[in-house]
Every structure is written in C-alpha cells, then in structure tokens.
Amino acid sequence: MTSAYKPTDEKELAELISWASAEARPLELVGSGTKRGLGCPVKINGRGIPAKVDLSGIAGVVFYEPEELVISVRPGTPLEQVNQMLAERNQMLAFEPLDWGWLLCGESKYGTIGGAISVGSSGPRRVKAGAARDFVLGAHAVNGRGECFKSGGRVVKNVTGYDLHKLMTGAYGTLGAFTEITLKVLPAPEKTYTLLIHGLKPERAVEALTAAANSPFEVSGLAHIPAPEAARSQVPYVGRADRAITAIRVEGHGVSVTHRMEELKKLVAPFGPLEELHSMNSRRFWSEVRDAWLLPPDHQVVWRVSVPPTNGAAIIAASGADSWLMDWAGGLIWLGYESAAAGQGARIRAAMTEGGHALLVRAPDAVRREEAVFQPQAEGLAKLSARVKAGFDPSGIFNPGRMGAVSLPGAA
Amino acid sequence: MNVIAPEPITADLSALAARFRQVLPPECVVTDTIARKPFETDAQTMHRQMPGIVVLPETVAQVSEVLRLCREFGVPVVPRGAGTGLSGGATPVPGGVLLAMTKFNRILDVDYANRVVVAQPGVTNLGITRAVEDDGFYYAPDPSSQIACTIGGNVAQNSGGVHCLKYGLTVNNILGVELVTMDGEVLRVGGKHLDPEGYDLLSIITGSEGLLGVITEVTVRILPKPETVRALLVSFDSIEAGGACVADVIASGIIPAGMEMMDRITIDAVEEYCAPGYPADAAAILICELDGPAAEVDYLIERVTAIATRNGAIGVRASQSEEERLLFWLGRKSAFPAAAKMKPDYYVLDGTIPRNKLAPVLARIGELSRASGLTIANVFHVGDGNLHPLILYDANVPGEMEAAEHLGHDILRLCVSVGGVLTGEHGVGTEKRDLMPEMFTDLDMQQQQRLKCAFDPGQHLNPGKVFPTLHRCAELGAMHVHKGKTAFPELPRF
Ligand SMILES: Cc1cc2nc3c(=O)[nH]c(=O)nc-3n(C[C@H](O)[C@H](O)[C@@H](O)COP(=O)(O)OP(=O)(O)OC[C@H]3O[C@@H](n4cnc5c(N)ncnc54)[C@H](O)[C@@H]3O)c2cc1C
Ligand SMILES: Cc1cc2nc3c(=O)[nH]c(=O)nc-3n(C[C@H](O)[C@H](O)[C@H](O)COP(=O)(O)OP(=O)(O)OC[C@H]3O[C@@H](n4cnc5c(N)ncnc54)[C@H](O)[C@@H]3O)c2cc1C
C-alpha cells in the first residue's frame, strides 16, 4: 500500500525523514505533483513503493520586502501566488519560471515554488538575467538524515560558506527537502516590445539573433519559431504571419525601449521584413515560447536541449524532429516528435558536438524508463555527483532514481 | 589566531620535492628559502606561514600529478592565484605544498558567436576584458584588484566588484570550469551552454576557496560594452539621507550599474591622496553609475537626480564627459591606498547587511570605533549592502593588531545580527573561519563539510580554511540511527 504524508511544518517533516532514514524507507517529495512527469520516474528498487510526502502544507510567505528586492517563501506556496504578489508591487522572478503544466499536464499548472526551484528551469530571459539558481539567495532544508540545515542568507552579495541552496536548485528533490527559499526579485519592466523578422531559415535566424545579442541594446529574449509552430500562436501578428518568425525582446523603461527598438531595426533590417509586438502581445508571445506552448500538444515526445548557440541549428537539422522551437539565440532547442521511436535521443545527442545537455521532457512512461532522461555524464563527474548525493542523503531515501543513476542509493 | 594544520605532517618533504622534479621542470619546484618567502602570505598580511615547497606547474597533467603525489605523501596543498585574496585563503599550511597557478596565463578561445572566452586560471581578470575590448566586449565582474587578480582566484572566491549590483558576481558570469580533484582526476563541469547537465556543481565550485579542487580552465560569459556610461556624484549631510536615497532609487525600479558610498573620513583621505574634488561639506558621498543605451542613461540620470534631491542631497553632479566620470571614480578606486597613507596598516572587512539596516549599523560601527580608539574609514558597495569598513592600525604598536582584529570581529557579528552575512565577496579563508558559528549551526557546517568530503575525502586541499572545526569524513558520513525505535509519528495523511 502506498502511504502519503502531509507534514505542516519543518519539525514534522524532519521527524518523518529521520524515521524514514532509520528504516531506509524511500520517500517521494511532491509539491503539488505537476512536474512528476519530468525527469525519471522514482525507482522502486526492491525497497517498496516510495511513500509520497506532500509538501504543499508547508506553505506561505515568510517575508516580502519589495524595497530590498527579496522574498522568502515556504516551498508549498503556489508559484502563481508568488508571481501575483510580486506583480502587485511591479516586481517579478526574473528567471521566468515555466508553467510546466502545458507540457506535462495538458493545461496551465504552475505548481509550487518549491517544485519550480527543484527543477530549476529558466525561461527566455536566461540569456540576460541569469538562471533560476542565480536568484536563490538562501534556503532552509532537511537532509536525508532528518537534520534541518540552512545555507546562504537574504542578501545578494554573500560568499559565506558553500551555496548549498544553489546546488539544490535543479536537483529534483534528490538532495534535501526545502522548507524555506529566499529569492532575489527584480523590478518588472515598464514596457516589453518585440521585434519580429519574417521568413528566415534557422541558420540565418541564428545570425540575426547573434547580431542582436552582440549589440549593446540589452535584449532579453532571442527566439526563432518555424512557420507551423508560429501558426499556433494566439498573438495575431505571429499566428497569421504564415512564415517563420525570429523574435527579439526588448524590455525596460519606455524611452529606452523605443530607442533600442529603433536601433535594432536598423541592425537587423538586412535580414528580412520586420514587424513589432507591443507590450501586451509581447507578454503573451514570450509565455508561449517559455512554456514551449507553441509545440503541437499531441506530439508525444518532447526534448529540451541546451547547447552552445552556434550548435543549435545543426541539432534541429539532424534531429529528425516533427516540431521544434529555438530560444536563447540557438542555445535552447525544444524538439517534438509525433510519436516515440527508437534512436531519437541518440540522434539528438550525436548532433551535440560542442557539449551540452539534452533532457527528455515528455514521453510515454515506457520511454522514460528506457531512455537516458538526463544527459549521460563522464564517469568521473557521475561518481562525484553520486558522492555529493550521498553526502546529503546517505541512505538514498529521497526520490530514488529521479535524476537517473547518480541519484540511486549505492551509486557512490 | 594561527593557521592550524589538521594533523602533524610527517612526510618527508625533500623526498616529495624529488618526486616533483621527476614530473615538473626543475625551475618549477621551489624549495629555496628566499624564493619561497614571497609566498608566505596573500593580501591578508596578518597571518604569515612559510610553505614547505612551492610548485608552479605548467600543464594540467602536471597539476594532476602534483595532487596525486601530495595525496600519496599525505601532504596538504594550498592552491594560489595572484595572492591578492583578503581572507587568507592562499596562506600556506605549515609543511605543506603551495601550488601557484600563475603559469597558466593563456587565453584559449575567444568565441564571439557564443559570447564566451575560455581562459586558463592564471589569466588576470582585466586580461580577459583586454582580449575582447577592441571588439566591443568586456567581462563584467570587476574587483578593484582586477589588474592583478586571476580568473581562477575569482572563481575560487566568487569575487564581485563595483558593477555586480547590475551584473552579478563571478558565479553569475561563468559557464564552465575544468577542475582537477585531489586524486588527480580531471573533470569538466559545464561548457558554453546555459543549463547545467545534472547537479549544478559549478555553483559550489565557484566560491569553494580552493577546498574542492584546482581550477585549470574557466569559461566566462562576455557582454557587449554598453553604449553609454555616466555617473552621478551626490553628496549628503548625513549617511542616513544617503541610505534613504539609495533605497528610494531601488524601490522606484531602477537598478544602476553600481552604487558606491564613502564617509567623511574616507573623503578626507582620498582628497589628501589624489584630490578628486569631492565636496568639502559632505558627510557622505554617493557615486551612482548608470550604463546602457544613451536614451536610457540620460533619462535615468534625471530620475535619480530627482530622487536624490527629494532625499535632501546637498549636491548633485552628473558627469558630462568620460574624463569627469573617471574623476568621480578616482577617489573611490583610491580609497584603499589612501587609507594606507593614514596609518601603516589597515584591516578591511566585508560584511553584507540588508540595505535598510545601513544607518543603524554605521552608527553602531562609529560607536565601536570610538570605544576601541581605532579609526574606521567606511567605503562600501551601498547598492547591495556590502560594507568595507577599513580599520586603521599600526602593527608596530603592541596590541593594536589584536585590537583591530577584535574590533573587526565585533563589526562582523553586528552585520550577522541584523540579518546580514560575514563576507560579501572576500571569502572566509582563515580570517573569518572562527566566526562561521555566528552564522551557521554545527549541522549547517557539517552539511557543507560533507560536500567537501565528496570532493576531497582525505582533506588534503587547503585544510584549516573556512571551517572552524575539523571533522574526519568518516565521522561526518556515519549514520547514527536507532533502527526500529521510532514508531512513525502521527502525521495527517491524505
Ligand atoms: C495604429 C496602430 C498600430 C498598432 N500596431 C501594433 C503593432 O505593430 N504591434 C502590436 O503588438 N500592437 C499594435 N497595435 C495594438 C496596440 O498598440 C496594443 O494592442 C495596445 O493595446 C497597446 O497596449 P500595450 O499594453 O501593448 O501598450 P504598449 O505596448 O506599452 O504601448 C503601445 C502603443 O500605445 C501607445 N500608448 C500607450 N499608452 C498610450 C496613451 N495613454 N496614449 C497614447 N498612446 C499610448 C504607445 O506609445 C505605443 O505606441 C497597434 C495599434 C494601433 C492603433
Ligand atoms: C586592493 C585589493 C582590492 C580588492 N578588491 C576586491 C573587490 O573589489 N572585489 C572582490 O571580490 N575582491 C577584491 N579583492 C580580493 C581579491 O583580489 C579577490 O579575492 C581575488 O579573486 C583573488 O584572486 P587571486 O588570483 O589573487 O587569488 P589568491 O589570493 O591567490 O587565492 C584566493 C583563493 O582562491 C584559491 N585559488 C586561487 N587560484 C585557484 C585555482 N586555480 N584553483 C583553485 N583554487 C584557487 C586559493 O586557494 C585561495 O583560497 C581585492 C584585493 C585587494 C588586494
């Protein structure tokens, strides 16, 4: 029988984990479960089905000081609630956490802030503002021994001790259970504009995006959408374009946005016909890019590939994918396949000639069990990662196998 | 406070030196006393220690071999860049090996299409910008020591600079490293891509203070140079007014490239030293730098000026030329050497506090200074609450150095007590090691040490730094459980 626990505070959680650790009982840490489909399924491993630990009861805002650009929340707090609170004070989480619900649940489901930080994914603004972990200033957590610990603090500039909270960002709950997360926030832009270039091929799009990225005009989004995926957009200027769309985002104060749009237009005019999106349309469009919403929802298999930008177009060409999106000026490629077939992952990975990370995002369970969901690592790095895991969770009770072999008990 | 070695060193250093000479060119193995002398301290000169052997490897294979031999001999190793560290991170360990990375001074790849530079760790911070500036790029983190400090040292310390308010610290600006671990293994973490491919080890290697591995290559992001840079020089008749102005600027949604403040004592010192022409009547001055597209910078200069005026600024000057902007900065950049003119020695602190605690903390620092009889000059990265009180003393006066250290520790405790931290960018090293318990419980520190154990179970790399208490890795790894004792607690179920 699967048991499920719902602790309501750090103390209850720590007691539960101490017990599970003593009994070597595996636990599956869950925020609201929206991203259970991401990463590897937890492994049963002969120790019984992991008991579910529902962390949504450890929720709420600990403090929010807008003038200090900092918010501290408990992990079960819904991400939408955090976004909403910040928006009321014209602020935001600048790494643009994804609404993974579209890809994984077929509908909008932001999940909890704990989940968003634990998968650690960053949206289109990664190129300018930084990654999820760059905004995690500190955390409180419980390790696999049931011990409560903290790292970092509430200030941006801090090099006191190791940044365990950054390491735990993107660790899929395999190192510890967060009980409090302190985040840096930034002012939301007054205006968000987007420059669109029509009808480019991927290689040419990367050239245009590179020109924009290498300009002093502080662009904060650099995407390219092929015609069929662009046609899915709910932004009329994109949805009805009937051509591939190359998009450059410019955010900030009004006068600055106007100026930079004019300069960028001059810069990329040689590439093709231009158009622009104003703020409302821009916000809509970039959330469609962020969530890979533009990929056909019925494509069974989806990969997220992070590579050096110059490698992006080649990966698209070699992948044999049925749908795709390019973000981060070529550095992030989403690939969709109508249905699963042998060798898809191998094909993508063979095309990654300059390093990087291909993550299997959506696939039927059988494929998720078979395929290397995370990028296979060199042996030395994998062994080190497994030792790091054991340092947090010596009996391997947290989310066994969720990040592949390194997160299985005994891997060190 | 002395540097403690974890265990007495028994290995025969001359035998080890002989083995080094088999794998390194003879001039790269230094055992001569006079030649070793320059390595006895970094820029935290309160502590000195002669290294047993100094090695200056030239290749990654040599680094790997040196580490393997040290492990075999059970001899501790301290990595070193340029030795500009301010927390004693590169202070040698008695009878240990000092591994200096200065020969790794080449830029390996300038890649504009991917906006990265791949450099060996001994390249200076400024060296990276120099390599790309003619093509309109730069490397953003800019510690004041940038002309000398190495990128490897920057990664090990997670260094900042005056522009990290807008552009972040080292950790926010690097994408990959090559690291040699204590068993001689060469690991590559990250690369030219933006997402980590597993556990984000780069985020803990950055700031690891030479305790996890030796960095042999760094991939940094470079940025296009801003179209325009202008600065405002604002003066206030009280620190409080200046602090309130800074808070208002941030609250209004403006993130300047940098915001630096200095108090009257520092202003006097720099006027004496290099005469930047700071207002004579100010209790505090603020330099607020704005960079970006010309239209934006001009607009923000106006807005910040209005905010400053509203907060009672007694003078506001906006730079009208690059010369004028550099003049504003001249005083700030000369603050440390200017302080050094006032007294033979200074001790620089590095605590960070929440911005809104600025006024009370500075007032308390003033009280502590008066009580101790030692002068403190305050110059700080006010935008992110990172204070640099400079305690002036004379090491030749008996007891003054100890008094300075004592006062410094009191100030750091004060920072922690208001929700701040011990160090914003200079690192813990030996200097703040014994203060770690002010911020962290034993459990917090043990969790950090377990990470150290995952990289270096024998604890040969830079021992005696960062952590006040040494634990054997076996002890940290042990599970103390009472199996079957707890009937599971009654927690609500679904
Ligand atoms: C002639 C025309 C052309 C358009 N072209 C485009 C287009 O190319 N792309 C697109 O996405 N949408 C376009 N729109 C649609 C329209 O700009 C947006 O949908 C509108 O709702 C702006 O809202 P926003 O939040 O996007 O504002 P913003 O993007 O912030 O501003 C959009 C435009 O409205 C102006 N504006 C904003 N507030 C005021 C105000 N109080 N008084 C006067 N002007 C104001 C701005 O100067 C700007 O030109 C166009 C509309 C018109 C009438
Ligand atoms: C006048 C002055 C101004 C300064 N201003 C600033 C400032 O504005 N901001 C700031 O952040 N710092 C500042 N510093 C501090 C110092 O310059 C930085 O900490 C710098 O990053 C140290 O680099 P380094 O090459 O000198 O390293 P070192 O001092 O040689 O070493 C520092 C630490 O890094 C380790 N290390 C060095 N190289 C490696 C490697 N390749 N692999 C592994 N570990 C390594 C060492 O073991 C040691 O623990 C200043 C120092 C001075 C003297």
XYZ file of C-alpha atoms in Angstrom, chain A residues 46-318:
273
model
C 13.203 -3.546 -4.030
C 12.502 -1.288 -1.048
C 8.816 -0.799 -1.555
C 6.973 1.968 -3.355
C 8.225 5.314 -2.082
C 5.835 6.964 0.343
C 4.613 10.259 -1.008
C 5.486 13.321 1.042
C 3.133 16.124 0.106
C 4.922 19.383 0.853
C 2.042 21.662 -0.094
C 1.205 22.011 3.602
C 4.477 23.848 4.294
C 3.377 26.998 2.572
C 3.151 30.750 2.912
C 5.231 33.858 2.601
C 7.802 34.300 5.374
C 8.591 37.880 4.381
C 8.494 40.056 1.311
C 10.438 43.319 1.289
C 9.961 44.909 -2.131
C 12.381 47.790 -1.476
C 15.064 45.216 -0.587
C 14.237 43.131 -3.692
C 13.818 39.983 -1.633
C 11.086 37.485 -0.869
C 11.212 34.444 1.354
C 8.623 31.721 0.934
C 7.843 28.241 2.120
C 8.125 25.640 -0.625
C 4.450 24.704 -0.827
C 3.415 28.235 -1.795
C 1.801 28.179 -5.261
C 4.083 29.772 -7.847
C 1.127 31.688 -9.246
C 0.575 33.251 -5.835
C 4.212 34.342 -5.690
C 4.035 35.778 -9.211
C 0.829 37.592 -8.307
C 2.246 39.097 -5.123
C 5.285 40.353 -6.957
C 3.238 41.736 -9.847
C 1.226 43.829 -7.390
C 4.457 45.613 -6.493
C 5.683 45.762 -10.108
C 8.275 43.104 -9.483
C 8.981 39.656 -10.863
C 11.019 36.462 -10.690
C 13.405 37.464 -13.448
C 14.396 33.921 -14.454
C 10.852 33.380 -15.800
C 9.952 30.031 -14.213
C 7.999 27.890 -16.669
C 4.378 26.883 -16.490
C 5.284 23.216 -16.971
C 1.616 22.267 -16.806
C 1.155 22.832 -20.540
C 3.790 20.272 -21.455
C 3.192 17.778 -18.681
C -0.482 18.011 -17.767
C -2.083 19.427 -20.916
C -3.244 22.564 -19.129
C -1.824 25.523 -17.232
C -0.440 24.335 -13.877
C 2.333 26.364 -12.348
C 2.714 24.147 -9.292
C 4.574 25.260 -6.181
C 7.609 27.489 -5.840
C 9.447 24.544 -4.247
C 8.827 22.491 -7.371
C 9.841 25.312 -9.683
C 13.157 25.731 -7.868
C 13.735 21.993 -7.600
C 13.565 21.501 -11.372
C 15.465 24.763 -11.734
C 14.414 25.660 -15.245
C 14.749 29.169 -16.580
C 12.797 30.888 -19.333
C 13.768 33.090 -22.296
C 15.288 35.792 -20.064
C 18.072 33.356 -19.059
C 20.268 34.983 -21.718
C 20.186 38.319 -19.946
C 19.064 37.951 -16.345
C 20.522 34.584 -15.369
C 19.305 31.157 -14.303
C 16.935 30.095 -11.529
C 19.856 29.349 -9.219
C 21.206 32.866 -9.672
C 18.104 34.149 -7.871
C 18.151 31.724 -4.953
C 19.871 33.619 -2.135
C 19.414 31.103 0.608
C 17.361 28.211 1.877
C 16.397 26.105 4.825
C 16.097 22.405 4.182
C 16.059 18.961 5.747
C 18.719 16.485 4.637
C 18.333 12.720 4.275
C 19.294 12.235 7.908
C 16.380 14.319 9.085
C 18.664 17.209 10.065
C 17.496 20.776 9.473
C 20.141 22.989 7.909
C 20.373 26.312 6.141
C 22.724 27.938 3.703
C 23.145 31.396 2.204
C 21.101 34.268 3.564
C 18.835 37.073 2.440
C 21.355 39.407 0.855
C 22.552 39.297 -2.737
C 26.242 39.601 -2.049
C 27.281 36.684 0.092
C 30.170 34.256 -0.150
C 29.978 32.861 3.387
C 30.160 29.069 3.127
C 29.110 26.888 0.222
C 25.960 27.750 -1.709
C 24.125 24.521 -0.935
C 20.870 26.231 -1.929
C 22.167 26.758 -5.451
C 23.277 23.138 -5.682
C 19.800 22.045 -4.552
C 18.224 24.199 -7.255
C 17.604 21.850 -10.157
C 18.344 18.752 -8.041
C 14.779 17.422 -8.398
C 14.417 16.908 -4.652
C 17.147 14.282 -4.526
C 19.399 16.138 -2.078
C 17.039 17.531 0.504
C 13.577 18.868 1.197
C 13.326 22.644 1.120
C 11.407 24.223 3.973
C 12.108 27.859 3.105
C 13.503 29.521 -0.016
C 14.770 33.105 -0.203
C 14.722 34.678 -3.635
C 16.057 37.812 -5.214
C 13.393 39.660 -7.188
C 13.714 42.416 -9.773
C 11.586 45.312 -10.942
C 9.191 44.289 -13.713
C 9.827 46.132 -16.971
C 7.646 49.109 -17.699
C 7.456 48.122 -21.394
C 8.086 44.921 -23.263
C 8.484 45.138 -27.012
C 9.427 42.525 -29.545
C 10.998 42.929 -32.925
C 9.909 40.267 -35.401
C 11.794 39.249 -38.528
C 9.820 37.223 -41.020
C 10.723 34.191 -43.080
C 14.246 33.240 -42.003
C 15.787 29.766 -42.159
C 17.278 28.521 -38.842
C 20.935 29.245 -39.743
C 20.088 32.727 -40.911
C 17.917 33.271 -37.820
C 20.870 32.426 -35.583
C 22.911 35.047 -37.455
C 20.251 37.685 -36.860
C 19.859 36.702 -33.201
C 23.626 36.744 -32.731
C 23.809 40.240 -34.182
C 21.165 41.361 -31.681
C 22.762 39.521 -28.757
C 26.160 41.029 -29.551
C 24.742 44.558 -29.789
C 24.701 46.911 -26.807
C 20.879 47.042 -26.854
C 20.332 44.712 -23.895
C 17.945 42.259 -25.477
C 16.206 39.845 -23.126
C 14.735 37.261 -25.485
C 16.108 35.719 -28.678
C 13.850 33.107 -30.272
C 13.093 31.601 -33.638
C 9.825 29.805 -34.414
C 9.237 27.897 -37.652
C 6.065 28.639 -39.630
C 3.855 25.732 -38.462
C 4.564 26.380 -34.765
C 4.194 30.150 -35.232
C 0.746 29.482 -36.681
C -0.325 28.134 -33.282
C 0.333 31.470 -31.591
C -2.598 33.386 -30.160
C -0.847 36.643 -30.959
C -2.327 37.649 -34.312
C 0.893 39.200 -35.633
C 2.593 35.835 -35.153
C -0.283 33.415 -35.628
C -1.264 34.868 -39.001
C 2.231 35.520 -40.279
C 2.274 32.286 -42.274
C 6.058 32.384 -42.123
C 8.845 31.583 -39.714
C 9.268 34.227 -37.007
C 12.521 35.393 -35.491
C 11.833 37.356 -32.308
C 13.993 39.784 -30.321
C 12.671 41.058 -26.998
C 13.457 44.477 -25.566
C 12.328 45.353 -22.036
C 12.713 48.327 -19.761
C 11.805 51.961 -19.356
C 9.662 53.416 -22.133
C 12.179 55.842 -23.643
C 14.854 53.198 -23.577
C 12.682 50.570 -25.247
C 11.726 52.968 -28.035
C 15.345 53.879 -28.639
C 16.614 50.319 -28.624
C 13.821 49.129 -30.932
C 14.833 51.783 -33.461
C 18.497 50.820 -33.260
C 17.760 47.118 -33.518
C 15.557 47.695 -36.550
C 18.494 49.304 -38.321
C 20.744 46.461 -37.258
C 18.600 43.575 -38.487
C 16.839 45.269 -41.421
C 19.061 43.407 -43.929
C 17.729 40.064 -42.711
C 14.106 40.414 -43.803
C 10.797 42.186 -43.355
C 10.220 43.492 -39.823
C 7.255 43.929 -37.555
C 6.866 44.694 -33.859
C 4.866 43.479 -30.898
C 3.784 45.893 -28.205
C 3.708 45.061 -24.525
C 0.541 43.006 -24.216
C 1.249 40.976 -27.306
C 4.868 40.553 -26.304
C 3.980 39.178 -22.893
C 1.608 36.670 -24.446
C 4.088 35.615 -27.130
C 7.032 35.108 -24.743
C 4.965 32.979 -22.401
C 4.113 30.796 -25.416
C 7.846 30.466 -26.095
C 8.749 29.997 -22.424
C 6.346 27.086 -21.916
C 7.016 25.540 -25.355
C 3.290 26.046 -25.781
C 3.816 26.513 -29.496
C 4.750 22.836 -29.909
C 1.776 20.732 -31.010
C 0.197 19.344 -27.813
C -0.291 15.911 -29.372
C 3.379 15.337 -30.086
C 4.145 12.505 -27.705
C 7.835 13.087 -27.227
C 9.468 16.416 -26.319
C 13.151 17.146 -25.645
C 14.759 20.300 -24.188
C 18.318 20.714 -25.419
C 20.804 23.253 -24.006
C 23.876 23.734 -26.219
C 26.310 26.439 -27.314
C 24.153 28.718 -29.514
C 26.193 28.037 -32.660
C 25.303 24.347 -32.419
C 21.526 24.897 -32.300
C 20.619 24.934 -35.987
C 22.668 21.797 -36.698
C 20.841 19.917 -33.962
C 17.483 20.860 -35.398
C 18.589 19.649 -38.829
C 19.995 16.365 -37.526
